[in-house]
Amino acid sequence: MSTNNTYAATLLAATSYVTLSIDLITLIIGIVGCICNLITFTAPQLRGNACIFYLLCATVFQMVSILFIIPNRLAANNFGSNFDPHSIIYCKIHYYLVITLPESATFHILLSIMDRCLATSTTARIRAWSDLKIAHRISAGIIIVIFITNIQLIIFYTIYNNNCQITPGGFELYFGAGFSFIVAIIIPYILMFIFSLITYFQMKKTKRRIVPAPNILNQKQTNRFESQIIRIIVLQVVVSATLESLRLGSYAYSIFTSGNLTKTLTARVIENFTVQFGVSIYFLSLGISFYVSTLTSKYFRDILKKRIVDLYNHYCRRQI
């Protein structure tokens, strides 16, 4: 066996091991983290907050994404149970949901930071938009728009060369992939950055305002809550944007070199490694929001501890 073939075989084995490890970690810590977020965000004192509602919706979509996508990846990559090349219907629906479910989670994180931008405004009319009833309508509208606009994925994805993919080299490849990345990743994260900056400057203005003595304590408590919730959102945004940028780079390279038929075996194996690693890291970002944001906040840690104790007392002690 030549040196190139040996290197390619070694890298192929490493790709399988690395993606398997990351996917298993994502499945385990992702489900645990999402459950902890659900317990935290459904606390009685948080239920009336529009921002928490958006974070709760994001958590639900993250959990559904993990439960739907990761077992399929594990089965296809490690146990040979890949149904994509055998059913055109499964191929289309599978990739439609693989992109649409995480995108819905991303947009709800965007809505949460947008809500904090509205809530910290110095204008009462703008603050009035930070309302739970309005949040319900906006969330429903966003979900409908995302699921409708991504229907083009069902049209473009097909079985080509025994793989479920958009046909290489055609208009559909650049439009479908470009549209998905621009709408699902680039636009949301740019808007998150803009809303985060606006919120930061608005909070600085709020702190400089003169508050009557009787309201100082309430103002401090409100500022503490705002600071904590903005902190967990920004942390989640930074980590997710960093991990998704790895996927964006690897997938963009794969797309723009897909028409090159003269790639060597080593080049194809390296490309496969970068794409598979980028995808695994991207899905990992769906499962770590609890650990990098919620768990790092003392305010939300205290709520989680109290909720666990209350649930234990309610469901477990009653059975004793």
Short mmCIF file of C-alpha atoms in Angstrom, two decimals:
data_model
loop_
_atom_site.label_atom_id
_atom_site.label_comp_id
_atom_site.label_asym_id
_atom_site.label_seq_id
_atom_site.Cartn_x
_atom_site.Cartn_y
_atom_site.Cartn_z
CA MET A 1 0.00 0.00 0.00
CA SER A 2 1.40 3.43 -0.93
CA THR A 3 2.11 6.14 1.63
CA ASN A 4 -0.82 8.22 0.33
CA ASN A 5 -3.22 5.30 0.63
CA THR A 6 -2.00 4.56 4.17
CA TYR A 7 -2.45 8.22 5.15
CA ALA A 8 -5.93 8.27 3.60
CA ALA A 9 -6.96 5.08 5.42
CA THR A 10 -5.66 6.44 8.74
CA LEU A 11 -7.48 9.75 8.30
CA LEU A 12 -10.67 7.94 7.30
CA ALA A 13 -10.52 5.88 10.50
CA ALA A 14 -9.80 9.04 12.52
CA THR A 15 -12.81 10.76 10.92
CA SER A 16 -15.08 7.91 12.00
CA TYR A 17 -13.70 7.90 15.56
CA VAL A 18 -13.83 11.69 16.03
CA THR A 19 -17.36 12.12 14.65
CA LEU A 20 -18.62 9.13 16.68
CA SER A 21 -17.14 10.60 19.88
CA ILE A 22 -18.55 14.09 19.28
CA ASP A 23 -21.99 12.77 18.31
CA LEU A 24 -22.20 10.56 21.42
CA ILE A 25 -21.16 13.49 23.62
CA THR A 26 -23.75 15.69 21.89
CA LEU A 27 -26.51 13.13 22.43
CA ILE A 28 -25.78 12.61 26.14
CA ILE A 29 -24.93 16.10 27.36
CA GLY A 30 -27.37 17.68 24.91
CA ILE A 31 -30.41 15.85 26.25
CA VAL A 32 -29.35 16.42 29.88
CA GLY A 33 -28.65 20.11 29.24
CA CYS A 34 -31.94 20.68 27.40
CA ILE A 35 -33.90 19.00 30.21
CA CYS A 36 -32.15 21.25 32.76
CA ASN A 37 -32.98 24.31 30.64
CA LEU A 38 -36.61 23.22 30.40
CA ILE A 39 -36.77 22.83 34.19
CA THR A 40 -35.18 26.27 34.68
CA PHE A 41 -37.15 28.24 32.09
CA THR A 42 -40.51 26.86 33.27
CA ALA A 43 -39.99 28.19 36.80
CA PRO A 44 -43.07 30.15 38.02
CA GLN A 45 -41.14 33.41 38.42
CA LEU A 46 -39.96 33.26 34.78
CA ARG A 47 -43.11 32.16 32.96
CA GLY A 48 -44.41 35.65 32.26
CA ASN A 49 -41.17 36.86 30.64
CA ALA A 50 -41.16 37.09 26.83
CA CYS A 51 -37.40 36.58 26.59
CA ILE A 52 -37.56 33.40 28.66
CA PHE A 53 -40.37 32.17 26.41
CA TYR A 54 -38.11 32.58 23.36
CA LEU A 55 -35.28 30.74 25.15
CA LEU A 56 -37.73 27.99 26.10
CA CYS A 57 -38.77 27.63 22.43
CA ALA A 58 -35.09 27.56 21.39
CA THR A 59 -34.45 24.80 23.93
CA VAL A 60 -37.37 22.74 22.60
CA PHE A 61 -36.08 23.01 19.01
CA GLN A 62 -32.54 22.19 20.16
CA MET A 63 -33.76 19.08 21.97
CA VAL A 64 -35.92 17.92 19.04
CA SER A 65 -32.97 18.54 16.68
CA ILE A 66 -30.64 16.42 18.83
CA LEU A 67 -33.17 13.58 19.22
CA PHE A 68 -33.93 13.52 15.48
CA ILE A 69 -30.51 14.20 13.93
CA ILE A 70 -27.88 12.58 16.17
CA PRO A 71 -29.33 9.02 16.32
CA ASN A 72 -29.67 9.13 12.52
CA ARG A 73 -26.04 10.24 12.17
CA LEU A 74 -24.83 7.52 14.53
CA ALA A 75 -26.80 4.85 12.68
CA ALA A 76 -25.70 6.02 9.22
CA ASN A 77 -22.01 6.68 9.99
CA ASN A 78 -21.29 3.74 12.28
CA PHE A 79 -23.85 0.97 11.74
CA GLY A 80 -24.56 1.23 8.01
CA SER A 81 -28.23 2.07 8.55
CA ASN A 82 -28.41 4.93 6.08
CA PHE A 83 -31.84 5.21 4.48
CA ASP A 84 -31.00 8.35 2.45
CA PRO A 85 -29.87 6.58 -0.77
CA HIS A 86 -32.80 4.15 -0.70
CA SER A 87 -35.80 6.46 -0.33
CA ILE A 88 -36.21 9.77 -2.15
CA ILE A 89 -39.00 10.79 0.25
CA TYR A 90 -36.88 10.07 3.33
CA CYS A 91 -33.92 11.89 1.71
CA LYS A 92 -35.93 15.07 1.12
CA ILE A 93 -37.76 15.15 4.47
CA HIS A 94 -34.62 14.22 6.42
CA TYR A 95 -32.50 17.08 5.08
CA TYR A 96 -35.43 19.49 5.25
CA LEU A 97 -35.73 18.86 9.01
CA VAL A 98 -31.94 18.69 9.56
CA ILE A 99 -31.72 22.32 8.40
CA THR A 100 -35.12 23.66 9.51
CA LEU A 101 -35.14 22.47 13.15
CA PRO A 102 -31.74 23.99 14.15
CA GLU A 103 -32.59 27.13 12.16
CA SER A 104 -35.76 27.53 14.25
CA ALA A 105 -33.67 27.27 17.43
CA THR A 106 -31.24 29.91 16.11
CA PHE A 107 -34.01 32.36 15.27
CA HIS A 108 -35.57 32.01 18.71
CA ILE A 109 -32.22 32.90 20.28
CA LEU A 110 -32.22 35.93 17.96
CA LEU A 111 -35.74 36.80 19.18
CA SER A 112 -34.60 36.53 22.81
CA ILE A 113 -31.81 39.09 22.37
CA MET A 114 -34.16 41.27 20.30
CA ASP A 115 -36.63 41.15 23.19
CA ARG A 116 -33.93 42.34 25.63
CA CYS A 117 -33.18 45.16 23.20
CA LEU A 118 -36.85 46.17 23.33
CA ALA A 119 -37.15 45.71 27.10
CA THR A 120 -34.14 47.92 27.89
CA SER A 121 -35.26 50.76 25.62
CA THR A 122 -35.78 54.18 27.22
CA THR A 123 -38.99 54.59 25.17
CA ALA A 124 -42.13 53.20 26.79
CA ARG A 125 -43.81 52.41 23.45
CA ILE A 126 -40.85 50.26 22.41
CA ARG A 127 -40.70 48.52 25.80
CA ALA A 128 -44.38 47.60 25.38
CA TRP A 129 -43.37 45.21 22.57
CA SER A 130 -41.59 43.05 25.15
CA ASP A 131 -44.81 41.26 26.01
CA LEU A 132 -45.62 37.56 26.34
CA LYS A 133 -48.75 37.68 24.17
CA ILE A 134 -46.82 39.44 21.41
CA ALA A 135 -44.01 36.89 21.83
CA HIS A 136 -46.46 34.04 21.21
CA ARG A 137 -47.54 35.60 17.91
CA ILE A 138 -44.02 36.45 16.76
CA SER A 139 -42.79 32.94 17.58
CA ALA A 140 -45.65 31.31 15.66
CA GLY A 141 -45.03 33.63 12.70
CA ILE A 142 -41.28 32.91 12.62
CA ILE A 143 -41.86 29.15 12.74
CA ILE A 144 -44.35 29.31 9.85
CA VAL A 145 -42.01 31.49 7.74
CA ILE A 146 -38.99 29.21 8.36
CA PHE A 147 -40.87 26.03 7.50
CA ILE A 148 -42.32 27.59 4.33
CA THR A 149 -39.13 29.21 3.01
CA ASN A 150 -37.18 25.97 3.46
CA ILE A 151 -39.56 24.02 1.22
CA GLN A 152 -37.05 24.69 -1.59
CA LEU A 153 -34.80 22.13 0.16
CA ILE A 154 -37.41 19.44 -0.46
CA ILE A 155 -37.36 20.40 -4.14
CA PHE A 156 -33.57 20.57 -4.54
CA TYR A 157 -32.40 17.53 -2.56
CA THR A 158 -32.29 14.29 -4.53
CA ILE A 159 -30.40 11.00 -4.66
CA TYR A 160 -27.23 11.55 -6.74
CA ASN A 161 -24.36 9.05 -6.98
CA ASN A 162 -26.01 6.99 -4.24
CA ASN A 163 -26.01 10.00 -1.88
CA CYS A 164 -28.75 12.33 -0.72
CA GLN A 165 -27.56 15.75 -1.87
CA ILE A 166 -28.21 18.71 -4.13
CA THR A 167 -26.99 17.91 -7.66
CA PRO A 168 -23.38 19.22 -7.90
CA GLY A 169 -22.52 21.99 -10.33
CA GLY A 170 -26.05 23.19 -10.93
CA PHE A 171 -27.92 26.36 -10.02
CA GLU A 172 -29.74 24.46 -7.28
CA LEU A 173 -26.49 23.74 -5.42
CA TYR A 174 -25.38 27.36 -5.11
CA PHE A 175 -28.88 28.74 -4.52
CA GLY A 176 -29.93 26.07 -1.99
CA ALA A 177 -26.68 26.03 -0.03
CA GLY A 178 -26.20 29.80 -0.26
CA PHE A 179 -29.76 30.55 0.78
CA SER A 180 -29.56 28.18 3.75
CA PHE A 181 -26.27 29.60 5.06
CA ILE A 182 -27.22 33.23 4.54
CA VAL A 183 -30.67 32.90 6.11
CA ALA A 184 -29.88 30.30 8.78
CA ILE A 185 -26.45 31.48 9.94
CA ILE A 186 -25.11 34.76 8.57
CA ILE A 187 -28.19 37.00 8.93
CA PRO A 188 -29.24 35.76 12.42
CA TYR A 189 -25.77 36.15 13.91
CA ILE A 190 -25.22 39.58 12.40
CA LEU A 191 -28.57 40.69 13.86
CA MET A 192 -27.66 39.12 17.22
CA PHE A 193 -24.44 41.13 17.28
CA ILE A 194 -26.28 44.36 16.41
CA PHE A 195 -29.04 43.82 19.01
CA SER A 196 -26.43 42.90 21.64
CA LEU A 197 -24.57 46.17 21.08
CA ILE A 198 -27.79 48.21 21.19
CA THR A 199 -28.86 46.45 24.42
CA TYR A 200 -25.45 47.07 26.00
CA PHE A 201 -25.55 50.81 25.34
CA GLN A 202 -29.19 51.05 26.43
CA MET A 203 -28.35 49.36 29.74
CA LYS A 204 -25.51 51.81 30.30
CA LYS A 205 -27.98 54.65 29.79
CA THR A 206 -30.44 53.05 32.22
CA LYS A 207 -27.79 52.77 34.94
CA ARG A 208 -26.99 56.47 34.63
CA ARG A 209 -30.63 57.49 35.11
CA ILE A 210 -31.57 59.06 38.46
CA VAL A 211 -34.01 56.75 40.28
CA PRO A 212 -36.19 57.90 43.26
CA ALA A 213 -34.98 56.46 46.59
CA PRO A 214 -37.98 54.11 47.18
CA ASN A 215 -37.42 52.52 43.75
CA ILE A 216 -33.66 51.98 44.03
CA LEU A 217 -33.98 48.40 45.36
CA ASN A 218 -36.45 47.38 42.64
CA GLN A 219 -34.25 49.01 40.01
CA LYS A 220 -31.20 47.07 41.24
CA GLN A 221 -33.11 43.78 41.17
CA THR A 222 -34.36 44.51 37.65
CA ASN A 223 -30.87 45.43 36.45
CA ARG A 224 -29.47 42.24 38.01
CA PHE A 225 -32.05 40.10 36.22
CA GLU A 226 -31.46 41.92 32.91
CA SER A 227 -27.69 41.55 33.25
CA GLN A 228 -27.94 37.83 34.02
CA ILE A 229 -30.32 37.02 31.19
CA ILE A 230 -28.38 39.10 28.64
CA ARG A 231 -25.17 37.44 29.81
CA ILE A 232 -26.45 33.89 29.19
CA ILE A 233 -27.79 34.86 25.75
CA VAL A 234 -24.55 36.56 24.66
CA LEU A 235 -22.45 33.61 25.89
CA GLN A 236 -24.64 31.23 23.93
CA VAL A 237 -24.41 33.40 20.83
CA VAL A 238 -20.60 33.68 21.00
CA VAL A 239 -20.04 29.93 21.45
CA SER A 240 -22.61 28.97 18.79
CA ALA A 241 -21.24 31.48 16.28
CA THR A 242 -17.68 30.18 16.82
CA LEU A 243 -18.66 26.54 16.34
CA GLU A 244 -20.93 27.25 13.38
CA SER A 245 -18.18 29.23 11.64
CA LEU A 246 -16.13 26.00 11.53
CA ARG A 247 -18.99 24.27 9.76
CA LEU A 248 -19.48 27.21 7.41
CA GLY A 249 -15.84 27.21 6.34
CA SER A 250 -15.59 23.46 5.75
CA TYR A 251 -18.91 23.21 3.94
CA ALA A 252 -18.22 26.27 1.75
CA TYR A 253 -14.93 24.70 0.65
CA SER A 254 -16.75 21.45 -0.17
CA ILE A 255 -19.43 23.25 -2.19
CA PHE A 256 -17.06 25.33 -4.31
CA THR A 257 -14.76 22.39 -5.06
CA SER A 258 -17.55 19.90 -5.75
CA GLY A 259 -17.10 20.26 -9.50
CA ASN A 260 -13.40 19.40 -9.37
CA LEU A 261 -13.15 15.86 -10.74
CA THR A 262 -9.33 15.70 -10.48
CA LYS A 263 -9.09 15.59 -6.67
CA THR A 264 -6.62 13.07 -5.33
CA LEU A 265 -7.68 10.42 -2.84
CA THR A 266 -5.90 12.29 -0.06
CA ALA A 267 -7.65 15.55 -0.95
CA ARG A 268 -11.05 13.85 -0.90
CA VAL A 269 -10.38 12.23 2.47
CA ILE A 270 -9.17 15.52 3.99
CA GLU A 271 -12.25 17.27 2.64
CA ASN A 272 -14.47 14.55 4.09
CA PHE A 273 -12.79 14.95 7.49
CA THR A 274 -13.25 18.72 7.58
CA VAL A 275 -16.89 18.49 6.49
CA GLN A 276 -17.79 15.70 8.94
CA PHE A 277 -15.92 17.41 11.79
CA GLY A 278 -17.60 20.74 11.01
CA VAL A 279 -21.06 19.14 10.98
CA SER A 280 -20.45 17.31 14.28
CA ILE A 281 -19.22 20.51 15.93
CA TYR A 282 -22.24 22.39 14.58
CA PHE A 283 -24.65 19.90 16.15
CA LEU A 284 -22.60 19.98 19.35
CA SER A 285 -23.44 23.70 19.58
CA LEU A 286 -27.12 22.70 19.96
CA GLY A 287 -26.37 20.70 23.10
CA ILE A 288 -24.08 22.95 25.13
CA SER A 289 -26.20 26.07 25.69
CA PHE A 290 -27.03 24.99 29.25
CA TYR A 291 -23.37 24.46 30.17
CA VAL A 292 -21.91 27.62 28.63
CA SER A 293 -24.71 30.03 29.55
CA THR A 294 -27.41 28.95 32.02
CA LEU A 295 -25.08 27.00 34.30
CA THR A 296 -22.57 29.87 34.49
CA SER A 297 -25.20 32.24 35.94
CA LYS A 298 -25.69 32.08 39.73
CA TYR A 299 -29.20 33.51 39.33
CA PHE A 300 -30.31 30.70 37.03
CA ARG A 301 -28.35 28.04 38.98
CA ASP A 302 -30.30 28.98 42.10
CA ILE A 303 -33.59 28.73 40.18
CA LEU A 304 -32.61 25.30 38.83
CA LYS A 305 -31.66 24.00 42.30
CA LYS A 306 -34.93 25.21 43.79
CA ARG A 307 -36.94 23.72 40.91
CA ILE A 308 -35.24 20.31 41.30
CA VAL A 309 -35.91 20.31 45.06
CA ASP A 310 -39.55 21.34 44.50
CA LEU A 311 -40.07 18.66 41.83
CA TYR A 312 -38.47 16.02 44.05
CA ASN A 313 -40.67 16.98 46.99
CA HIS A 314 -43.77 17.01 44.79
CA TYR A 315 -43.30 13.76 42.86
CA CYS A 316 -40.90 11.59 44.88
CA ARG A 317 -41.60 12.25 48.54
CA ARG A 318 -45.31 11.91 47.93
CA GLN A 319 -44.71 8.31 46.81
CA ILE A 320 -42.84 7.43 50.02
#
